[in-house]
CSV table of N, CA and C in Angstrom, one decimal:
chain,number,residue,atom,x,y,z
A,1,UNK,N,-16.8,-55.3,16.7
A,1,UNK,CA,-16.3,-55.0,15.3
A,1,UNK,C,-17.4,-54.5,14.5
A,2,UNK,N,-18.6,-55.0,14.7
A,2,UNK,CA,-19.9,-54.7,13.7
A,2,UNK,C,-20.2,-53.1,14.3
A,3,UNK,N,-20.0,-52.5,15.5
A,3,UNK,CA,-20.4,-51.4,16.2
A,3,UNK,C,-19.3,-50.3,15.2
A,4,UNK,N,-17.6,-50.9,15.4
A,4,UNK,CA,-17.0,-50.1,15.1
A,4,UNK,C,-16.8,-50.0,13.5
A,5,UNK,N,-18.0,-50.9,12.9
A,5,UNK,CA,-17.6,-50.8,11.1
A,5,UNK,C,-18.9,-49.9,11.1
A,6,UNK,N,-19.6,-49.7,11.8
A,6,UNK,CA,-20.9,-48.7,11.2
A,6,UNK,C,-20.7,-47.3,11.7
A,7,UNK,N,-20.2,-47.4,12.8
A,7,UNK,CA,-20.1,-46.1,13.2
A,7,UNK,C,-18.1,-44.9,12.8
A,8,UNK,N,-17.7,-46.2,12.4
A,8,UNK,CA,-16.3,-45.4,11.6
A,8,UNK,C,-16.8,-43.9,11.0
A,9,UNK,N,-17.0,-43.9,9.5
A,9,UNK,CA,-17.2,-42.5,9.1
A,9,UNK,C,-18.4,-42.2,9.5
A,10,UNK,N,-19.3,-41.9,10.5
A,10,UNK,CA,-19.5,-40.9,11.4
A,10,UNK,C,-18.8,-39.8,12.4
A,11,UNK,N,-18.3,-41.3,12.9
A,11,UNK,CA,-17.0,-40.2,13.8
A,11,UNK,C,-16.2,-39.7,13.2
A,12,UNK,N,-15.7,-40.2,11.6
A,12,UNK,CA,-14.1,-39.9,10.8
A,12,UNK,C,-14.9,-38.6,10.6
A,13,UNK,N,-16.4,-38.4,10.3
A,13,UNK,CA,-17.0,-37.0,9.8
A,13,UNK,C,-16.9,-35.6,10.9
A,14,UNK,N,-17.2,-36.5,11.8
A,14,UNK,CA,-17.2,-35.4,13.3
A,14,UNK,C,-16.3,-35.0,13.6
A,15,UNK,N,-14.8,-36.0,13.8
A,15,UNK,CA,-13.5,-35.9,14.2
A,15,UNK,C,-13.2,-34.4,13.2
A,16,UNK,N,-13.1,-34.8,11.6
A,16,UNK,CA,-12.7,-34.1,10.7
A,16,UNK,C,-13.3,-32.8,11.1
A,17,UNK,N,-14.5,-32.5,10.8
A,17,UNK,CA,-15.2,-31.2,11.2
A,17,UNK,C,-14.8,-30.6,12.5
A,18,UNK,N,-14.7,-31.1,13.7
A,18,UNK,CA,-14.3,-30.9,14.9
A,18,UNK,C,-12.6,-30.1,14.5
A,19,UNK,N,-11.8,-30.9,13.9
A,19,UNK,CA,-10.6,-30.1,14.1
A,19,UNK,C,-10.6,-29.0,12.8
A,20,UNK,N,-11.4,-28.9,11.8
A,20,UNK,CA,-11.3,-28.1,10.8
A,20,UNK,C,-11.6,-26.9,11.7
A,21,UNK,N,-12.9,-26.5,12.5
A,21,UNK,CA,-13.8,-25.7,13.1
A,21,UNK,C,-12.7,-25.5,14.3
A,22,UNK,N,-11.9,-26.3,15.0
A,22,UNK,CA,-11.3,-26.2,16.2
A,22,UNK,C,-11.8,-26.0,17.5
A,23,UNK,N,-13.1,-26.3,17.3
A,23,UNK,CA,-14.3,-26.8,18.4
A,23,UNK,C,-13.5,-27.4,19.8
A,24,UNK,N,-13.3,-26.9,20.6
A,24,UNK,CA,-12.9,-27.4,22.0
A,24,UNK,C,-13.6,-27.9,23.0
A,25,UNK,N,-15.2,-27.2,22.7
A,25,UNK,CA,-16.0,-27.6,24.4
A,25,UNK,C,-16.9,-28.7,24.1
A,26,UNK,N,-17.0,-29.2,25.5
A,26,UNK,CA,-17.3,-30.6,25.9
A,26,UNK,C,-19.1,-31.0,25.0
A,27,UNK,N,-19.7,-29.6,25.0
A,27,UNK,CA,-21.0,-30.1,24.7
A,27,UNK,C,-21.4,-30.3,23.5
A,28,UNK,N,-20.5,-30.1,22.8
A,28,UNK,CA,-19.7,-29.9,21.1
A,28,UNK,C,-20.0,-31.5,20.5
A,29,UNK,N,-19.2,-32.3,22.1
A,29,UNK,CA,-18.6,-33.3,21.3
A,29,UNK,C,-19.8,-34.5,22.4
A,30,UNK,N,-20.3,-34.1,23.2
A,30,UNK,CA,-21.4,-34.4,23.6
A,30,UNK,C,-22.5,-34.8,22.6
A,31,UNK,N,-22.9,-34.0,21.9
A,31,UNK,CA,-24.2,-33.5,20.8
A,31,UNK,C,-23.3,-34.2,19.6
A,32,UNK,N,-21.9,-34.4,19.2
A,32,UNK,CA,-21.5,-35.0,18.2
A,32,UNK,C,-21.8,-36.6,18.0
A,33,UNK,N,-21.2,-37.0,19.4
A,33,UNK,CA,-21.2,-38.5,20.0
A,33,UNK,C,-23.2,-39.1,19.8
A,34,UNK,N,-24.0,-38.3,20.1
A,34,UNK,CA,-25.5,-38.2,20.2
A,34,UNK,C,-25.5,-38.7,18.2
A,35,UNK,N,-25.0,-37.8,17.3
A,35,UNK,CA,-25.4,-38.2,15.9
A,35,UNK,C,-24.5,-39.4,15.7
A,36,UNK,N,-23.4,-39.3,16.3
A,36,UNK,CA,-22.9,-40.6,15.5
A,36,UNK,C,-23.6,-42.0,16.1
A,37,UNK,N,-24.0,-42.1,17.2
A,37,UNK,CA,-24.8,-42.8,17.7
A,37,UNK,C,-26.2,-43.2,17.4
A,38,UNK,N,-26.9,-42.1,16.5
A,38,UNK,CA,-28.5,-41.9,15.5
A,38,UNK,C,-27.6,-42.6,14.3
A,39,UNK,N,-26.6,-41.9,13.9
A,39,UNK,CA,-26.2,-42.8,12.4
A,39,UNK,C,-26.0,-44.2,12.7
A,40,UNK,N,-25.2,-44.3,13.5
A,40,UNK,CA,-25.3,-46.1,13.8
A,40,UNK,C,-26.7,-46.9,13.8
A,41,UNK,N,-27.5,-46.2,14.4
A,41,UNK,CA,-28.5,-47.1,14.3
A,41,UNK,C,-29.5,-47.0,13.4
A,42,UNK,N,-29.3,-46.0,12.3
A,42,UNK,CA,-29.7,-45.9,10.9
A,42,UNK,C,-28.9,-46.9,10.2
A,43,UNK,N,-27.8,-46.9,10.4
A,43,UNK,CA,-26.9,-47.9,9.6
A,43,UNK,C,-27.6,-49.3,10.0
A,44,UNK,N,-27.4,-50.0,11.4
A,44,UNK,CA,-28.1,-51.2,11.7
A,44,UNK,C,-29.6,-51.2,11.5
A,45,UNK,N,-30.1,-50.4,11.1
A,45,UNK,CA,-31.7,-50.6,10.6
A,45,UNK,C,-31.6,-50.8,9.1
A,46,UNK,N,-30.4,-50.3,8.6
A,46,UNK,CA,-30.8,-50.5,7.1
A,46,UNK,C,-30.1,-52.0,6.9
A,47,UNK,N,-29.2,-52.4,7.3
A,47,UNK,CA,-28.1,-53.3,7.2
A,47,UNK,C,-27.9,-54.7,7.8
A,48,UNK,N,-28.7,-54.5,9.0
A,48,UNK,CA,-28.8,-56.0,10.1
A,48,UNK,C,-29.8,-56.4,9.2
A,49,UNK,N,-30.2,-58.1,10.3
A,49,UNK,CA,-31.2,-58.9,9.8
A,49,UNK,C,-32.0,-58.4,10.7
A,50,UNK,N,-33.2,-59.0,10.7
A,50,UNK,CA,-34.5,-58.9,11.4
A,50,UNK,C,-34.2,-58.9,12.7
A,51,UNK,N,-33.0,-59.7,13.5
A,51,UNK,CA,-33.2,-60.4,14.6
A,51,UNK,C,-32.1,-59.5,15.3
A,52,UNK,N,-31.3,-58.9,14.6
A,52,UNK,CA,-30.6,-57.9,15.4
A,52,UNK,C,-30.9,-56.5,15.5
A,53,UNK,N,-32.0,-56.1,14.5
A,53,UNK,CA,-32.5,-54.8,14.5
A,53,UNK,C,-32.7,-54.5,16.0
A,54,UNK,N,-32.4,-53.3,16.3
A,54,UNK,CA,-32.6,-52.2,17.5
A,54,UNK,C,-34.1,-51.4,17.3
A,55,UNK,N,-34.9,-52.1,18.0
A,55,UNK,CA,-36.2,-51.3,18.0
A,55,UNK,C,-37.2,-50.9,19.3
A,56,UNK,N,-36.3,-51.6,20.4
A,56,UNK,CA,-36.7,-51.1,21.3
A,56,UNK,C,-36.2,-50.2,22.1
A,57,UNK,N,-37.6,-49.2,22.8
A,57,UNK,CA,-37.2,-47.4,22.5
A,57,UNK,C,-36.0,-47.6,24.1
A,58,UNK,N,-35.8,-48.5,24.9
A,58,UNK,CA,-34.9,-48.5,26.0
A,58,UNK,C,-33.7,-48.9,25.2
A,59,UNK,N,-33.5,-49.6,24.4
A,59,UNK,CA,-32.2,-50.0,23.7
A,59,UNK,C,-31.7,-48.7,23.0
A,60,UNK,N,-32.5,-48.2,22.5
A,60,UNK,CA,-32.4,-47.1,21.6
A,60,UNK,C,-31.6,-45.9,22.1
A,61,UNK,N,-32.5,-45.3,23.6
A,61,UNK,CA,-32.1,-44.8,24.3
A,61,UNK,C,-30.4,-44.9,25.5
A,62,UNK,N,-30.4,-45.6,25.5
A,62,UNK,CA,-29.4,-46.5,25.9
A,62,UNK,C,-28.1,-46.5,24.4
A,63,UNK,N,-28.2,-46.8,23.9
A,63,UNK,CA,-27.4,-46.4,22.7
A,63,UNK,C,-26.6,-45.0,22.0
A,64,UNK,N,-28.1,-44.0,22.4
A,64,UNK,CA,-28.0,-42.8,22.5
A,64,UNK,C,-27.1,-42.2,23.2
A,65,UNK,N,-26.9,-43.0,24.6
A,65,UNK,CA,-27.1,-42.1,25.9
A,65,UNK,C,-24.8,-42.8,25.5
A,66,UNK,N,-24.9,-44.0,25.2
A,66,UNK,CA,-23.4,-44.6,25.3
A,66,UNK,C,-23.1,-43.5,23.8
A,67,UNK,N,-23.9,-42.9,23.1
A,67,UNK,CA,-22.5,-42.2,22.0
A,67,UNK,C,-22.8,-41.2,22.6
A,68,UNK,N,-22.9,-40.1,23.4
A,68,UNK,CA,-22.9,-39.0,24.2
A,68,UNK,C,-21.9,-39.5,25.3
A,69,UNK,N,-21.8,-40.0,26.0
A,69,UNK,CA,-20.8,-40.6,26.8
A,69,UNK,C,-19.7,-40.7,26.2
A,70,UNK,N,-19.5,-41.4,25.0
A,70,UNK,CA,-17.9,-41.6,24.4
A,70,UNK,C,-17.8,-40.2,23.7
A,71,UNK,N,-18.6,-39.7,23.1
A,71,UNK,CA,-18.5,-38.1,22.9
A,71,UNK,C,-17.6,-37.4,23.7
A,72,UNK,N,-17.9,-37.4,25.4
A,72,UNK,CA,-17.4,-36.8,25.8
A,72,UNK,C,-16.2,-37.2,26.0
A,73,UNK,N,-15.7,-38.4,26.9
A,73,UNK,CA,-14.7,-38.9,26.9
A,73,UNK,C,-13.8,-38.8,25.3
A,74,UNK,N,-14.1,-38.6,24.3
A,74,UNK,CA,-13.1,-37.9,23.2
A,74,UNK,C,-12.8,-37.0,23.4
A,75,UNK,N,-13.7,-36.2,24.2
A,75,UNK,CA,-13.4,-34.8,24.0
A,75,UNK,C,-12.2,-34.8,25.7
A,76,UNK,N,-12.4,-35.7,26.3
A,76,UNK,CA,-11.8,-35.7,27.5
A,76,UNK,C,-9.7,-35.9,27.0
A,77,UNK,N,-10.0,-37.1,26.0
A,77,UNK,CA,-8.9,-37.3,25.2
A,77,UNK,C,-8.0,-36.7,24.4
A,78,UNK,N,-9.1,-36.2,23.5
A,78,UNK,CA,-8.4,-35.3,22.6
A,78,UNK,C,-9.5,-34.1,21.7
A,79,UNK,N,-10.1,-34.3,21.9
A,79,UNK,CA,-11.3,-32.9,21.8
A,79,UNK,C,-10.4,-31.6,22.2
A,80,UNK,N,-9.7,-31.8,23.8
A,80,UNK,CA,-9.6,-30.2,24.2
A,80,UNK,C,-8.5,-29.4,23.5
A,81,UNK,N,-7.8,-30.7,22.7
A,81,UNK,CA,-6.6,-29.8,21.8
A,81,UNK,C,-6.9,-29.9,20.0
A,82,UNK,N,-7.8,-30.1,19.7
A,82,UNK,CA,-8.6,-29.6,18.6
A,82,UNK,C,-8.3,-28.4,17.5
A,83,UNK,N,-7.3,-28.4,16.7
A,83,UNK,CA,-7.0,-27.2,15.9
A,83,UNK,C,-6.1,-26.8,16.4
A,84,UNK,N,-5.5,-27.1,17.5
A,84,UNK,CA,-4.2,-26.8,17.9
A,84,UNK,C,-3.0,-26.7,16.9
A,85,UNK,N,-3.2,-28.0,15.6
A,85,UNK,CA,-1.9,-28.0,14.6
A,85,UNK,C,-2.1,-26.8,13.8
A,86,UNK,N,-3.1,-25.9,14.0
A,86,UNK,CA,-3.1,-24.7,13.7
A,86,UNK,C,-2.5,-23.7,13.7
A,87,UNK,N,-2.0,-24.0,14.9
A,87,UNK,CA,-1.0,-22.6,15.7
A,87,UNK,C,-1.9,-21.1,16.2
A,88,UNK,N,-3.1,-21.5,16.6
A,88,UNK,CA,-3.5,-20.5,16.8
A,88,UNK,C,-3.4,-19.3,17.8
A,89,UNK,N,-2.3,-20.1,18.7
A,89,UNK,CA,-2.2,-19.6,20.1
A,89,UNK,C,-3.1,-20.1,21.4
A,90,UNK,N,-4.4,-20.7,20.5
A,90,UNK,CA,-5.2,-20.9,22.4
A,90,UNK,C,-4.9,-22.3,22.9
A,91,UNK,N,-5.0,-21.8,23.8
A,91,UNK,CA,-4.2,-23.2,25.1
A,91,UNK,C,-5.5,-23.9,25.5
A,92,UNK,N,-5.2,-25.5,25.3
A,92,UNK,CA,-6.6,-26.3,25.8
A,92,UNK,C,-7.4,-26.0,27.2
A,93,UNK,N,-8.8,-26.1,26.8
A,93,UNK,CA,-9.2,-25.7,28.6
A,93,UNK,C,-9.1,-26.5,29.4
């Protein structure tokens, strides 16, 4: 719950941008998943107590590496029809 209250408008930002742009490909949302994953743990650096701060650079990395992972797997979800309420004509890859 603490994961998904810090990291909400990050992704509500990326999501939004993602279908404004109509961004389809995977590395898009790769590199997206990577910032919302740096914002989370700017949020828990400003916000935790002492004892839950993330400061070690393998946690860190590991953190990194799970919002690039769920990045993708959005994009596996629903990333590839992105701007589609558009009507633009292109068909998901």
């Amino acid at each position: 719950l603490f994961v998904a209250y810090c990291a909400y408008m990050p992704a509500a930002g990326v999501i939004l941008i993602s279908e404004i742009l109509g961004r389809r490909d995977w590395l898009f949302y790769a590199l997206a998943g990577v910032i919302v994953a740096a914002a989370f743990l700017g949020f828990v650096h400003q916000n935790a107590d002492a004892n839950f701060d993330v400061t070690e650079p393998r946690a860190i990395a590991a953190v990194i590496g799970c919002g690039m992972v769920g990045g993708i797997f959005y994009w596996l979800s629903a990333g590839r029809w992105a701007g589609s309420w558009r009507g633009t004509g292109d068909q998901p890859i």
